[in-house]
PDB file of C-alpha atoms in Angstrom:
ATOM      1  CA  MET A   1       0.000   0.001   0.000  1.00 47.00           C
ATOM      2  CA  ARG A   2       1.257   3.461  -0.873  1.00 44.00           C
ATOM      3  CA  LYS A   3       0.319   6.283   1.421  1.00 44.00           C
ATOM      4  CA  GLU A   4       0.949   9.994   1.143  1.00 52.00           C
ATOM      5  CA  ILE A   5      -0.192  12.597   3.627  1.00 53.00           C
ATOM      6  CA  VAL A   6      -0.710  15.860   1.807  1.00 55.00           C
ATOM      7  CA  GLY A   7      -1.530  18.803   3.974  1.00 54.00           C
ATOM      8  CA  GLN A   8      -0.938  22.429   3.354  1.00 50.00           C
ATOM      9  CA  LYS A   9       2.446  23.650   4.482  1.00 51.00           C
ATOM     10  CA  VAL A  10       2.611  27.000   6.236  1.00 48.00           C
ATOM     11  CA  THR A  11       5.896  28.439   7.425  1.00 48.00           C
ATOM     12  CA  ALA A  12       6.763  31.963   8.426  1.00 47.00           C
ATOM     13  CA  ALA A  13       9.376  33.656   6.271  1.00 46.00           C
ATOM     14  CA  LYS A  14      11.117  37.006   6.216  1.00 47.00           C
ATOM     15  CA  PRO A  15       9.600  39.509   3.784  1.00 49.00           C
ATOM     16  CA  HIS A  16      11.665  40.444   0.741  1.00 51.00           C
ATOM     17  CA  HIS A  17      11.216  43.637  -1.203  1.00 56.00           C
ATOM     18  CA  ASP A  18      12.697  42.100  -4.356  1.00 58.00           C
ATOM     19  CA  VAL A  19       9.936  39.486  -4.719  1.00 67.00           C
ATOM     20  CA  ASP A  20       7.840  39.506  -7.892  1.00 77.00           C
ATOM     21  CA  TRP A  21       4.372  39.787  -6.373  1.00 81.00           C
ATOM     22  CA  LEU A  22       1.238  39.070  -8.380  1.00 86.00           C
ATOM     23  CA  ASP A  23      -0.238  42.022 -10.277  1.00 86.00           C
ATOM     24  CA  LEU A  24      -3.570  41.811  -8.477  1.00 88.00           C
ATOM     25  CA  GLU A  25      -5.070  44.763 -10.336  1.00 87.00           C
ATOM     26  CA  SER A  26      -4.916  42.826 -13.607  1.00 88.00           C
ATOM     27  CA  ILE A  27      -5.755  39.274 -12.428  1.00 92.00           C
ATOM     28  CA  ALA A  28      -8.327  39.663  -9.649  1.00 93.00           C
ATOM     29  CA  SER A  29     -11.401  41.476  -8.439  1.00 93.00           C
ATOM     30  CA  VAL A  30     -11.889  42.443  -4.816  1.00 94.00           C
ATOM     31  CA  GLN A  31     -14.988  42.441  -2.622  1.00 95.00           C
ATOM     32  CA  LEU A  32     -14.975  44.063   0.798  1.00 94.00           C
ATOM     33  CA  THR A  33     -17.431  44.824   3.560  1.00 95.00           C
ATOM     34  CA  SER A  34     -16.424  48.457   4.112  1.00 95.00           C
ATOM     35  CA  GLU A  35     -13.947  51.079   2.912  1.00 94.00           C
ATOM     36  CA  ASP A  36     -12.887  54.527   4.090  1.00 94.00           C
ATOM     37  CA  PRO A  37     -12.605  56.625   0.885  1.00 93.00           C
ATOM     38  CA  ALA A  38      -9.349  58.150   2.171  1.00 93.00           C
ATOM     39  CA  PHE A  39      -7.819  54.665   2.530  1.00 92.00           C
ATOM     40  CA  PRO A  40      -8.947  52.568  -0.471  1.00 92.00           C
ATOM     41  CA  ILE A  41      -8.151  48.854  -0.775  1.00 92.00           C
ATOM     42  CA  GLU A  42      -5.943  49.577  -3.801  1.00 91.00           C
ATOM     43  CA  ASN A  43      -3.355  50.990  -1.384  1.00 88.00           C
ATOM     44  CA  ALA A  44      -3.043  47.700   0.467  1.00 88.00           C
ATOM     45  CA  LEU A  45      -2.974  45.522  -2.657  1.00 87.00           C
ATOM     46  CA  SER A  46      -0.544  47.619  -4.673  1.00 78.00           C
ATOM     47  CA  ALA A  47       2.963  46.472  -5.538  1.00 67.00           C
ATOM     48  CA  ASN A  48       4.095  50.016  -4.644  1.00 66.00           C
ATOM     49  CA  PRO A  49       5.579  50.028  -1.087  1.00 59.00           C
ATOM     50  CA  GLU A  50       4.642  53.687  -0.521  1.00 63.00           C
ATOM     51  CA  ARG A  51       0.963  52.922  -1.153  1.00 62.00           C
ATOM     52  CA  ASN A  52       1.188  49.851   1.087  1.00 59.00           C
ATOM     53  CA  GLU A  53       2.276  52.041   4.002  1.00 65.00           C
ATOM     54  CA  ILE A  54      -0.864  54.185   3.555  1.00 77.00           C
ATOM     55  CA  GLY A  55      -2.946  51.028   3.509  1.00 85.00           C
ATOM     56  CA  TRP A  56      -6.656  50.258   3.634  1.00 90.00           C
ATOM     57  CA  ARG A  57      -9.072  51.190   6.383  1.00 90.00           C
ATOM     58  CA  ALA A  58     -12.692  50.230   6.953  1.00 92.00           C
ATOM     59  CA  ALA A  59     -15.354  52.922   7.187  1.00 92.00           C
ATOM     60  CA  ALA A  60     -17.605  50.862   9.460  1.00 92.00           C
ATOM     61  CA  PRO A  61     -16.710  49.339  12.844  1.00 92.00           C
ATOM     62  CA  GLY A  62     -16.666  45.621  13.541  1.00 93.00           C
ATOM     63  CA  PRO A  63     -15.406  42.562  11.672  1.00 96.00           C
ATOM     64  CA  GLN A  64     -14.370  43.101   8.052  1.00 95.00           C
ATOM     65  CA  THR A  65     -13.865  40.710   5.148  1.00 96.00           C
ATOM     66  CA  ILE A  66     -11.725  41.247   2.061  1.00 95.00           C
ATOM     67  CA  THR A  67     -12.057  38.663  -0.716  1.00 96.00           C
ATOM     68  CA  LEU A  68      -9.786  38.436  -3.752  1.00 96.00           C
ATOM     69  CA  SER A  69     -11.426  36.516  -6.598  1.00 95.00           C
ATOM     70  CA  PHE A  70      -8.971  35.484  -9.295  1.00 96.00           C
ATOM     71  CA  ASP A  71      -9.868  35.508 -12.987  1.00 96.00           C
ATOM     72  CA  HIS A  72      -8.286  32.056 -13.366  1.00 96.00           C
ATOM     73  CA  PRO A  73      -7.164  29.484 -10.763  1.00 96.00           C
ATOM     74  CA  LEU A  74      -3.672  30.292  -9.494  1.00 95.00           C
ATOM     75  CA  ARG A  75      -0.786  28.582  -7.784  1.00 95.00           C
ATOM     76  CA  ILE A  76      -0.006  30.568  -4.619  1.00 95.00           C
ATOM     77  CA  ARG A  77       3.341  30.162  -2.876  1.00 94.00           C
ATOM     78  CA  ARG A  78       3.582  33.214  -0.661  1.00 93.00           C
ATOM     79  CA  ILE A  79       1.200  35.501   1.217  1.00 94.00           C
ATOM     80  CA  HIS A  80       2.202  38.672   3.049  1.00 90.00           C
ATOM     81  CA  VAL A  81      -0.068  40.636   5.392  1.00 90.00           C
ATOM     82  CA  LEU A  82       0.769  43.840   7.245  1.00 88.00           C
ATOM     83  CA  PHE A  83      -1.350  45.543   9.916  1.00 89.00           C
ATOM     84  CA  ILE A  84      -0.391  48.939  11.363  1.00 85.00           C
ATOM     85  CA  GLU A  85      -2.122  50.611  14.330  1.00 84.00           C
ATOM     86  CA  HIS A  86      -0.455  53.732  15.756  1.00 81.00           C
ATOM     87  CA  GLN A  87      -3.427  55.262  17.580  1.00 85.00           C
ATOM     88  CA  THR A  88      -5.339  52.747  19.685  1.00 86.00           C
ATOM     89  CA  GLU A  89      -4.469  49.870  21.968  1.00 86.00           C
ATOM     90  CA  ARG A  90      -6.549  46.904  20.859  1.00 86.00           C
ATOM     91  CA  SER A  91      -6.610  43.152  20.277  1.00 91.00           C
ATOM     92  CA  GLN A  92      -7.218  41.831  16.786  1.00 92.00           C
ATOM     93  CA  GLU A  93      -7.777  38.445  15.201  1.00 94.00           C
ATOM     94  CA  PHE A  94      -7.447  37.681  11.522  1.00 95.00           C
ATOM     95  CA  VAL A  95      -8.296  34.556   9.559  1.00 97.00           C
ATOM     96  CA  LEU A  96      -6.886  33.865   6.113  1.00 97.00           C
ATOM     97  CA  ARG A  97      -8.699  31.294   3.943  1.00 97.00           C
ATOM     98  CA  TYR A  98      -8.367  30.022   0.412  1.00 97.00           C
ATOM     99  CA  PHE A  99     -10.896  28.542  -1.970  1.00 97.00           C
ATOM    100  CA  SER A 100     -10.079  26.292  -4.901  1.00 93.00           C
ATOM    101  CA  SER A 101     -12.022  24.579  -7.622  1.00 83.00           C
ATOM    102  CA  GLN A 102     -11.856  21.410  -5.471  1.00 80.00           C
ATOM    103  CA  GLU A 103     -12.564  22.914  -2.027  1.00 76.00           C
ATOM    104  CA  THR A 104     -15.107  25.293  -0.550  1.00 83.00           C
ATOM    105  CA  GLY A 105     -12.869  27.195   1.818  1.00 89.00           C
ATOM    106  CA  ARG A 106      -9.965  26.101   3.923  1.00 94.00           C
ATOM    107  CA  GLU A 107      -8.258  27.988   6.707  1.00 95.00           C
ATOM    108  CA  ILE A 108      -4.609  28.855   6.132  1.00 95.00           C
ATOM    109  CA  VAL A 109      -3.963  30.679   9.388  1.00 94.00           C
ATOM    110  CA  ARG A 110      -5.806  32.249  12.323  1.00 94.00           C
ATOM    111  CA  GLN A 111      -3.867  34.640  14.497  1.00 92.00           C
ATOM    112  CA  GLN A 112      -4.402  37.165  17.277  1.00 90.00           C
ATOM    113  CA  TRP A 113      -2.329  40.241  17.988  1.00 89.00           C
ATOM    114  CA  VAL A 114      -2.360  43.030  20.589  1.00 86.00           C
ATOM    115  CA  PHE A 115      -1.505  46.490  19.275  1.00 88.00           C
ATOM    116  CA  SER A 116      -0.027  49.121  21.569  1.00 88.00           C
ATOM    117  CA  PRO A 117       0.899  52.615  20.292  1.00 81.00           C
ATOM    118  CA  SER A 118       3.766  52.796  22.772  1.00 84.00           C
ATOM    119  CA  GLY A 119       5.185  49.421  21.755  1.00 83.00           C
ATOM    120  CA  SER A 120       3.800  46.904  19.317  1.00 86.00           C
ATOM    121  CA  SER A 121       2.131  49.009  16.617  1.00 83.00           C
ATOM    122  CA  GLN A 122       2.802  46.764  13.619  1.00 83.00           C
ATOM    123  CA  GLU A 123       2.117  43.131  12.769  1.00 87.00           C
ATOM    124  CA  ALA A 124       3.793  41.741   9.643  1.00 87.00           C
ATOM    125  CA  GLU A 125       3.278  38.133   8.619  1.00 90.00           C
ATOM    126  CA  ASP A 126       4.849  36.413   5.636  1.00 91.00           C
ATOM    127  CA  TYR A 127       3.732  32.876   4.852  1.00 93.00           C
ATOM    128  CA  ASN A 128       5.243  30.334   2.482  1.00 94.00           C
ATOM    129  CA  VAL A 129       2.372  28.130   1.305  1.00 95.00           C
ATOM    130  CA  GLU A 130       1.748  25.362  -1.224  1.00 94.00           C
ATOM    131  CA  LEU A 131      -1.682  26.134  -2.672  1.00 94.00           C
ATOM    132  CA  ASP A 132      -2.825  25.022  -6.124  1.00 93.00           C
ATOM    133  CA  SER A 133      -5.875  25.973  -8.190  1.00 95.00           C
ATOM    134  CA  VAL A 134      -6.753  28.889  -5.900  1.00 97.00           C
ATOM    135  CA  THR A 135      -9.859  30.760  -7.023  1.00 97.00           C
ATOM    136  CA  LYS A 136     -10.233  33.057  -3.984  1.00 97.00           C
ATOM    137  CA  LEU A 137      -8.314  34.337  -0.972  1.00 97.00           C
ATOM    138  CA  GLU A 138     -10.373  35.655   1.926  1.00 97.00           C
ATOM    139  CA  LEU A 139      -9.094  37.745   4.829  1.00 96.00           C
ATOM    140  CA  THR A 140     -11.449  38.279   7.766  1.00 97.00           C
ATOM    141  CA  ILE A 141     -10.356  40.805  10.381  1.00 94.00           C
ATOM    142  CA  ASP A 142     -11.980  41.166  13.799  1.00 95.00           C
ATOM    143  CA  PRO A 143     -10.369  44.434  14.943  1.00 91.00           C
ATOM    144  CA  ASP A 144     -11.783  44.622  18.475  1.00 87.00           C
ATOM    145  CA  ARG A 145     -11.357  41.321  20.291  1.00 80.00           C
ATOM    146  CA  GLY A 146     -11.889  42.944  23.683  1.00 64.00           C
TER     147      GLY A 146
END
């Protein structure tokens, strides 16, 4: 009998600025629950580091979901997320999921973080993954975990 255990592999990696990131503007559409017009989602998804620092912000309070729907199934090997909070001390949880033509949503990572303006004001996560035939990536953020 031949047996192979195939699970998704997730490992943290150091971010690199010389990585060729996907051109999301040309290969995906985005759906989101809320958006502050001064901080549009395009800032967060841009390949331009200056726009990334400006980032996206929700207009409404409470949990938010950002979904990237790809025009064609993709092979995803790396995912980078960056959260910056300079003003308020708060706890946050985010969940990153992927959808493929074979699966209806699978969790990649779930993580909590406590922001503190006087200390920990930035959370950067860089994941090496092995995901094939990805049709959607979904990021759910619960910004006020108590």
